[in-house]
XYZ file of N, CA, C and O in Angstrom:
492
model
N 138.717 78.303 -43.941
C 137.463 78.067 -44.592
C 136.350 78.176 -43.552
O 136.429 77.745 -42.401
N 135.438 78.723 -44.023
C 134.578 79.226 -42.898
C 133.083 78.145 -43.251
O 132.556 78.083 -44.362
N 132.715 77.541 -42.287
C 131.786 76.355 -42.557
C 130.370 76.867 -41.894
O 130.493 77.816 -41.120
N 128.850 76.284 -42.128
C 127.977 77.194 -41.199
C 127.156 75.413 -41.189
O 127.358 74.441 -41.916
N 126.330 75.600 -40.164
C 125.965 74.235 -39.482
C 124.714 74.718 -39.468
O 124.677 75.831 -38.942
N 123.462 74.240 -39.914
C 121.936 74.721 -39.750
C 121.712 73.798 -38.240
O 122.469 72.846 -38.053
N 120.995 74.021 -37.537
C 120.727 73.400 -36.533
C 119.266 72.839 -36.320
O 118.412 73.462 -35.689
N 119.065 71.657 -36.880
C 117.651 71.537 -36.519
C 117.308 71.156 -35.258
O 118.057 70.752 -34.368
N 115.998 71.327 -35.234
C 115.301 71.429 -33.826
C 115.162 69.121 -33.699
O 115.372 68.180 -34.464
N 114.778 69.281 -32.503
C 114.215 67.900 -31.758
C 112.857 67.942 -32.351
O 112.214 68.984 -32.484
N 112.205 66.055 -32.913
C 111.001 66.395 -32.797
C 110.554 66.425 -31.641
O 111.359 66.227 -30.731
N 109.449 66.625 -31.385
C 108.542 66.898 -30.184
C 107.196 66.434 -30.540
O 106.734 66.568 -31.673
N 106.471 65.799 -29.409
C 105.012 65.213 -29.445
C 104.444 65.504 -28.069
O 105.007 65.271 -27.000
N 103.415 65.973 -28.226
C 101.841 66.008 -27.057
C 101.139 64.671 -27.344
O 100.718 64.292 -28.436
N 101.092 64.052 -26.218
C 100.243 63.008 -26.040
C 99.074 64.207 -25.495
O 99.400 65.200 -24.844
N 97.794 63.911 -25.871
C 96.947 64.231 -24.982
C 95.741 63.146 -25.302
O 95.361 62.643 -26.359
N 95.275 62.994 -23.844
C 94.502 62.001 -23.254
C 93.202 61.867 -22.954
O 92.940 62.857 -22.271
N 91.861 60.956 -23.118
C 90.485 61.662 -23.248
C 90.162 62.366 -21.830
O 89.022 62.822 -21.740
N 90.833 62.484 -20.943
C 90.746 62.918 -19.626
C 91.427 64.354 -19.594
O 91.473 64.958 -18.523
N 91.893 64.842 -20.615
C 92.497 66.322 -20.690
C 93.754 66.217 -20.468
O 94.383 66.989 -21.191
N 94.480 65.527 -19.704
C 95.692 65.262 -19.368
C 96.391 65.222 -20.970
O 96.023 64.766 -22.053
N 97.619 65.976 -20.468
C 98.960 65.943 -22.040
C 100.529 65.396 -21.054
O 100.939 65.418 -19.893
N 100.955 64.960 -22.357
C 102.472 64.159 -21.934
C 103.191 64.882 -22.878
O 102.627 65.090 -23.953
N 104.120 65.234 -22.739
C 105.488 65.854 -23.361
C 106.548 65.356 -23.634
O 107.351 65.037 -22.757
N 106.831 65.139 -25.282
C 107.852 63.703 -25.071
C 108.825 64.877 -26.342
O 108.511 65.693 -27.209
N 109.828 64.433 -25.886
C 111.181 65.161 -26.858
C 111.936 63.934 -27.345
O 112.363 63.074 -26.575
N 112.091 63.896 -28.801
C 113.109 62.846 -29.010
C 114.456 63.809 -29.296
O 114.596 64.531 -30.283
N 115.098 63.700 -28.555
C 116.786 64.738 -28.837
C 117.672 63.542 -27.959
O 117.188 62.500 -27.518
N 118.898 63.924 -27.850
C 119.816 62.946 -28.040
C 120.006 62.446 -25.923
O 120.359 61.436 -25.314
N 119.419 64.163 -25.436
C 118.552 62.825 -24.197
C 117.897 61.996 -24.075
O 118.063 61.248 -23.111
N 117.118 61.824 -24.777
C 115.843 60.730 -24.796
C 116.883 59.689 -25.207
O 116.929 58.844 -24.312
N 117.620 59.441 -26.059
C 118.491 58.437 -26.587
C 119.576 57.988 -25.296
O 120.041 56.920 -24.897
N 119.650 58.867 -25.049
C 120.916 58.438 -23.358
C 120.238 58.083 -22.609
O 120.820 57.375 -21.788
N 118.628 58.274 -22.325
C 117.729 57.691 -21.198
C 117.322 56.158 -21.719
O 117.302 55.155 -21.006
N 117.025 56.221 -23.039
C 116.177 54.761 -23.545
C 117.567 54.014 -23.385
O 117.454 52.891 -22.895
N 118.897 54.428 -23.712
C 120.313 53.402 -23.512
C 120.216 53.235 -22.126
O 121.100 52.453 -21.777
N 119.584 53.592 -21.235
C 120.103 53.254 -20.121
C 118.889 51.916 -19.413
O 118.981 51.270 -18.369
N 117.801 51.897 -20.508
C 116.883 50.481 -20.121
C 117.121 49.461 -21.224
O 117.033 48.267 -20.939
N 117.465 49.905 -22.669
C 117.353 48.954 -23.326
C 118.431 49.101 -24.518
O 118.930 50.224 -24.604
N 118.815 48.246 -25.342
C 119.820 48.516 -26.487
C 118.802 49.749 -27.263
O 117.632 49.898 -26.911
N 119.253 50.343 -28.039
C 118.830 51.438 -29.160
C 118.343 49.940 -30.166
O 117.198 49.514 -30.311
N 119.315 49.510 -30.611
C 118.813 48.892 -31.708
C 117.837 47.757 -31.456
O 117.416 47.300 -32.519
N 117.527 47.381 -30.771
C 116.907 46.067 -30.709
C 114.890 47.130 -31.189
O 114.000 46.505 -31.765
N 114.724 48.501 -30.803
C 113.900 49.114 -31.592
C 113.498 48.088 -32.714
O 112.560 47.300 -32.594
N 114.317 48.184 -33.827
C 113.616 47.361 -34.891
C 113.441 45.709 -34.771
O 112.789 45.027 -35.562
N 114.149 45.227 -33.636
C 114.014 43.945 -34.141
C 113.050 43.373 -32.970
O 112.152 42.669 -33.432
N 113.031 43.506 -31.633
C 112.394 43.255 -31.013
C 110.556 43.116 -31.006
O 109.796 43.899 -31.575
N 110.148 41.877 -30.180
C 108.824 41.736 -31.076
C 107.874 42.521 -29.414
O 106.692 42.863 -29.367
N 108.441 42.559 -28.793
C 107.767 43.488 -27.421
C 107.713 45.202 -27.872
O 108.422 46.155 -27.549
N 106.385 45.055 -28.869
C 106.184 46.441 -29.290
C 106.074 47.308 -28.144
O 106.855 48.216 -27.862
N 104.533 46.786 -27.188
C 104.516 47.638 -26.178
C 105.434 48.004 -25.030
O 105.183 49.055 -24.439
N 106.340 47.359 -24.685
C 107.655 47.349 -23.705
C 108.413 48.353 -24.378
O 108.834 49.253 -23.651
N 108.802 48.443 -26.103
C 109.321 49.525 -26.682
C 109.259 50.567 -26.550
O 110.099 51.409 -26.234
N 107.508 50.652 -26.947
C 106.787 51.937 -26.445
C 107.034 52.635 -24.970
O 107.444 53.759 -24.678
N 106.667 51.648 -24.254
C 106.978 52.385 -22.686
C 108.137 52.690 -22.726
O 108.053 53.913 -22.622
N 109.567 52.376 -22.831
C 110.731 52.425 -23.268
C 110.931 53.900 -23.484
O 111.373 54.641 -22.607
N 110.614 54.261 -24.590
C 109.919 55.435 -25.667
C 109.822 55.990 -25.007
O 110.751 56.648 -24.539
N 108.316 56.035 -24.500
C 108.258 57.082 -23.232
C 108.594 57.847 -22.643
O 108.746 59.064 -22.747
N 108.854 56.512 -21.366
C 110.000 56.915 -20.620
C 111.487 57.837 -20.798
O 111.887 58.688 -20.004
N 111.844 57.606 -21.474
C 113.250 58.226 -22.251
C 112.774 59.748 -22.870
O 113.630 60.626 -22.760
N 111.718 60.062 -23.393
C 111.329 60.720 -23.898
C 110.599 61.724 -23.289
O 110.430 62.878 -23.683
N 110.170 61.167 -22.264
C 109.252 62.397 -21.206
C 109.701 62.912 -19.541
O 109.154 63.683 -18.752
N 111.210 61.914 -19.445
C 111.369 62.096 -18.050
C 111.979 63.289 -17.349
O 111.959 63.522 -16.140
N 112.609 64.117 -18.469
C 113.324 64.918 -18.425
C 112.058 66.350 -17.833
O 112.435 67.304 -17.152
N 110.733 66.167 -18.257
C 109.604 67.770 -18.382
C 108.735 66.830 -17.588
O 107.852 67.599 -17.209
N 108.405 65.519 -17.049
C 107.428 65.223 -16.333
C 108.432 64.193 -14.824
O 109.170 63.208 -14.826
N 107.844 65.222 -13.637
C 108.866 64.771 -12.482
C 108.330 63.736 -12.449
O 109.179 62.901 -12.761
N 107.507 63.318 -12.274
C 106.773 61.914 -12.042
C 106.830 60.861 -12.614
O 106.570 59.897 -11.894
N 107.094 60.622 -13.741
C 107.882 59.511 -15.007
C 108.534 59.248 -14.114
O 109.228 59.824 -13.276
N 107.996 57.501 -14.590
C 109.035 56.219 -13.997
C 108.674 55.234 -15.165
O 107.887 55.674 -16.003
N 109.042 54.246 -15.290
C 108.583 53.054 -16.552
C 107.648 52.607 -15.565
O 107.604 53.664 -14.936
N 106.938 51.920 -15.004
C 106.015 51.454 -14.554
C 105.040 52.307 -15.058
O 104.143 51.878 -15.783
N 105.161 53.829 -14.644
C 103.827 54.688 -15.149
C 103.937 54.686 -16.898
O 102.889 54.681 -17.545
N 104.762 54.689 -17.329
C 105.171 54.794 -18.731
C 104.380 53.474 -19.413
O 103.685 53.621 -20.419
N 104.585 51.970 -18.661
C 103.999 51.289 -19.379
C 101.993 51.130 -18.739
O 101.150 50.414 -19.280
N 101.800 51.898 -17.702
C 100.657 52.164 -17.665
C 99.812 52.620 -18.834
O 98.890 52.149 -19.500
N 100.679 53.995 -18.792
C 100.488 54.926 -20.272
C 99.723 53.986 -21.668
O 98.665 53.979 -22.298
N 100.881 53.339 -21.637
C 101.026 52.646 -23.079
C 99.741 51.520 -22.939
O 98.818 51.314 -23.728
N 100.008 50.957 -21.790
C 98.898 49.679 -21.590
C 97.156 50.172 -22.051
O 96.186 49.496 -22.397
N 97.341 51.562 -21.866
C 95.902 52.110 -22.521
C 96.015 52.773 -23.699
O 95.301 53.770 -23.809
N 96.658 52.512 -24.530
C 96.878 53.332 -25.662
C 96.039 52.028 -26.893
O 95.977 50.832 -26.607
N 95.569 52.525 -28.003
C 95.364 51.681 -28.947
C 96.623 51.655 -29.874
O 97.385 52.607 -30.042
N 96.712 50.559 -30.386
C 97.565 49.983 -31.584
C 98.495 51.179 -32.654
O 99.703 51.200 -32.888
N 97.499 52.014 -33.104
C 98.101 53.131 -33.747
C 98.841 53.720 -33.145
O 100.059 53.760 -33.321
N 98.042 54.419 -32.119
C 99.564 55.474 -31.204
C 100.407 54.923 -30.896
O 101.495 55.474 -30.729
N 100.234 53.752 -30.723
C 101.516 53.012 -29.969
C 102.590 52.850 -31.392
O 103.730 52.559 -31.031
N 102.483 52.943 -32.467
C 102.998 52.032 -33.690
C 103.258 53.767 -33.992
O 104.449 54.057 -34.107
N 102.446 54.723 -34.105
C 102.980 56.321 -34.271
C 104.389 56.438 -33.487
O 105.560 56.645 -33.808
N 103.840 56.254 -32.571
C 105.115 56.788 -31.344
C 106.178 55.524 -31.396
O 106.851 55.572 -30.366
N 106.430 54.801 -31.936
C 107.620 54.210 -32.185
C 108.160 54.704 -33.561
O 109.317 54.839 -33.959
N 107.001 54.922 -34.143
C 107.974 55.425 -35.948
C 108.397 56.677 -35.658
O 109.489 56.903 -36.180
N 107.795 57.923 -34.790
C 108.406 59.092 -35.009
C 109.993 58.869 -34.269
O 111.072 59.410 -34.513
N 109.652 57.978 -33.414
C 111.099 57.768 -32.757
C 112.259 57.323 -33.456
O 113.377 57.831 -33.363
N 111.960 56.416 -34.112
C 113.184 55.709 -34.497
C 113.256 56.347 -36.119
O 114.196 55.940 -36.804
N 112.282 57.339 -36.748
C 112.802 58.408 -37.740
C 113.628 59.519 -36.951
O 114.353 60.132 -37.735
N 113.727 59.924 -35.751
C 114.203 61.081 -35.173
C 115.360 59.765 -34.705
O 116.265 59.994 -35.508
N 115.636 59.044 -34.215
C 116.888 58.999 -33.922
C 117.766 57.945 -35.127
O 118.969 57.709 -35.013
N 117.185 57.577 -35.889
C 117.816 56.978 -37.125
C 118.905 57.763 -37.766
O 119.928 57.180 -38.123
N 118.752 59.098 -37.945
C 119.136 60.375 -38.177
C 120.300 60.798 -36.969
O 121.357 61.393 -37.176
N 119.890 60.414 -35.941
C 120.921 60.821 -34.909
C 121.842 59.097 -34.928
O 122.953 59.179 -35.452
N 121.655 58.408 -34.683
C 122.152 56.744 -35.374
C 123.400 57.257 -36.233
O 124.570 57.192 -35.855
N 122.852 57.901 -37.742
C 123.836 57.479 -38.622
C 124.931 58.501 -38.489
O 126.094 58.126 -38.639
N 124.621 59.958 -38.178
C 125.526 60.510 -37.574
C 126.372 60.203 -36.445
O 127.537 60.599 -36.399
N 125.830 59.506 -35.521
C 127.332 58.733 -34.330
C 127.736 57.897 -34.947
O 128.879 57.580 -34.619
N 127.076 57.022 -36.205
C 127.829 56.150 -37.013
C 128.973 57.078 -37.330
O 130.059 56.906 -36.776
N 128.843 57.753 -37.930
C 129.612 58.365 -38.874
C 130.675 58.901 -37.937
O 131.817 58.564 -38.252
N 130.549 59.738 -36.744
C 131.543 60.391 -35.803
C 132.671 59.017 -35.205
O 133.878 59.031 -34.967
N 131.718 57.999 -35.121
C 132.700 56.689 -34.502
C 133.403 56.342 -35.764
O 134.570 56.134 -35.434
N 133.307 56.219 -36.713
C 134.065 55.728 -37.782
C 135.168 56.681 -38.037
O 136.363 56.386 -38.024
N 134.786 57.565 -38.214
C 136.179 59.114 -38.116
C 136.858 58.711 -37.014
O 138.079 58.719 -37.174
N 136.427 58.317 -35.819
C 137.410 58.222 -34.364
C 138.265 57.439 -34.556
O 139.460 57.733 -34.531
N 137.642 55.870 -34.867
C 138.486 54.717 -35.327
C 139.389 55.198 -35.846
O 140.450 55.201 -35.222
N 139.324 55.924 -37.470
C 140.138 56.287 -38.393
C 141.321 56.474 -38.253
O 142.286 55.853 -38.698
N 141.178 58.181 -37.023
C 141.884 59.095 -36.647
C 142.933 58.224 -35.647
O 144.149 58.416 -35.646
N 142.009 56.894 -34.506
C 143.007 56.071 -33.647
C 143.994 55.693 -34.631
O 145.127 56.173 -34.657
N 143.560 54.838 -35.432
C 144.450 53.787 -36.427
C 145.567 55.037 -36.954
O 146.639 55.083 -36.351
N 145.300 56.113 -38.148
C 146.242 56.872 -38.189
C 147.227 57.139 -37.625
O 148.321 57.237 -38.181
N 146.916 57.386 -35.838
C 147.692 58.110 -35.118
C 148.837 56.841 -34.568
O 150.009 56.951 -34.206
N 148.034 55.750 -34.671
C 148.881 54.457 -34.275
C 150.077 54.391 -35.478
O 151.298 54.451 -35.339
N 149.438 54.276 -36.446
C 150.372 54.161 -37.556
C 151.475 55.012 -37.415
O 152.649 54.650 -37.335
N 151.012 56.262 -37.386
C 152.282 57.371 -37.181
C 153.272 56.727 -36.159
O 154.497 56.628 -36.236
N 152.864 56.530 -35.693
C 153.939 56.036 -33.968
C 154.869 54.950 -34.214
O 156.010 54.922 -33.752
N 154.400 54.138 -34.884
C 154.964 52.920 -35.794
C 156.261 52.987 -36.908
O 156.587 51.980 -37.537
């Protein structure tokens, strides 16, 4: 059976800044291996440190196309941002990886499955 897989793209966002300056942020499943490596994924929704999120965000999101990204500059970033962008740039995030979320949901639950099966067989 022959199966075909559409491939969608990463979103992508330009920060640009009243100083001309632009930031380049990719949410793809690097940005998700960078933000795991400062903070849980999930605590996103529950946590009440919006702006720490945001820098978070960021960071994870821009370090890969800007050599200079570090979280310190990341929560610089953010420390001048107003309320909206900051509350934008957490929703496009956690719609772009919610989507990537329920799919590793879904791949870990098949794994389990496939362990338990294979245990059973052995049994």
């Amino acid at each position: 059976m022959k199966k075909k897989i559409m491939c969608k793209p990463a979103t992508e966002l330009e920060l640009e800044f009243s100083g001309g300056d632009k930031l380049y942020m990719k949410f793809d499943v690097k940005a998700l291996m960078h933000l795991s490596e400062v903070m849980n994924v999930n605590d996103i929704k529950t946590s009440e440190n919006i702006p720490e999120i945001c820098a978070n965000i960021v960071y994870a999101s821009s370090c890969e196309y800007a050599d200079d990204m570090a979280q310190d500059r990341a929560r610089f970033i953010v420390s001048n941002m107003d309320i909206g962008t900051i509350t934008a740039i957490i929703q496009e995030f956690s719609e772009s990886v919610g989507v990537i979320g329920d799919e590793l949901k879904e791949i870990n639950s098949k794994n389990v499955m496939n362990q338990f099966q294979s245990k059973k067989m052995k049994n």
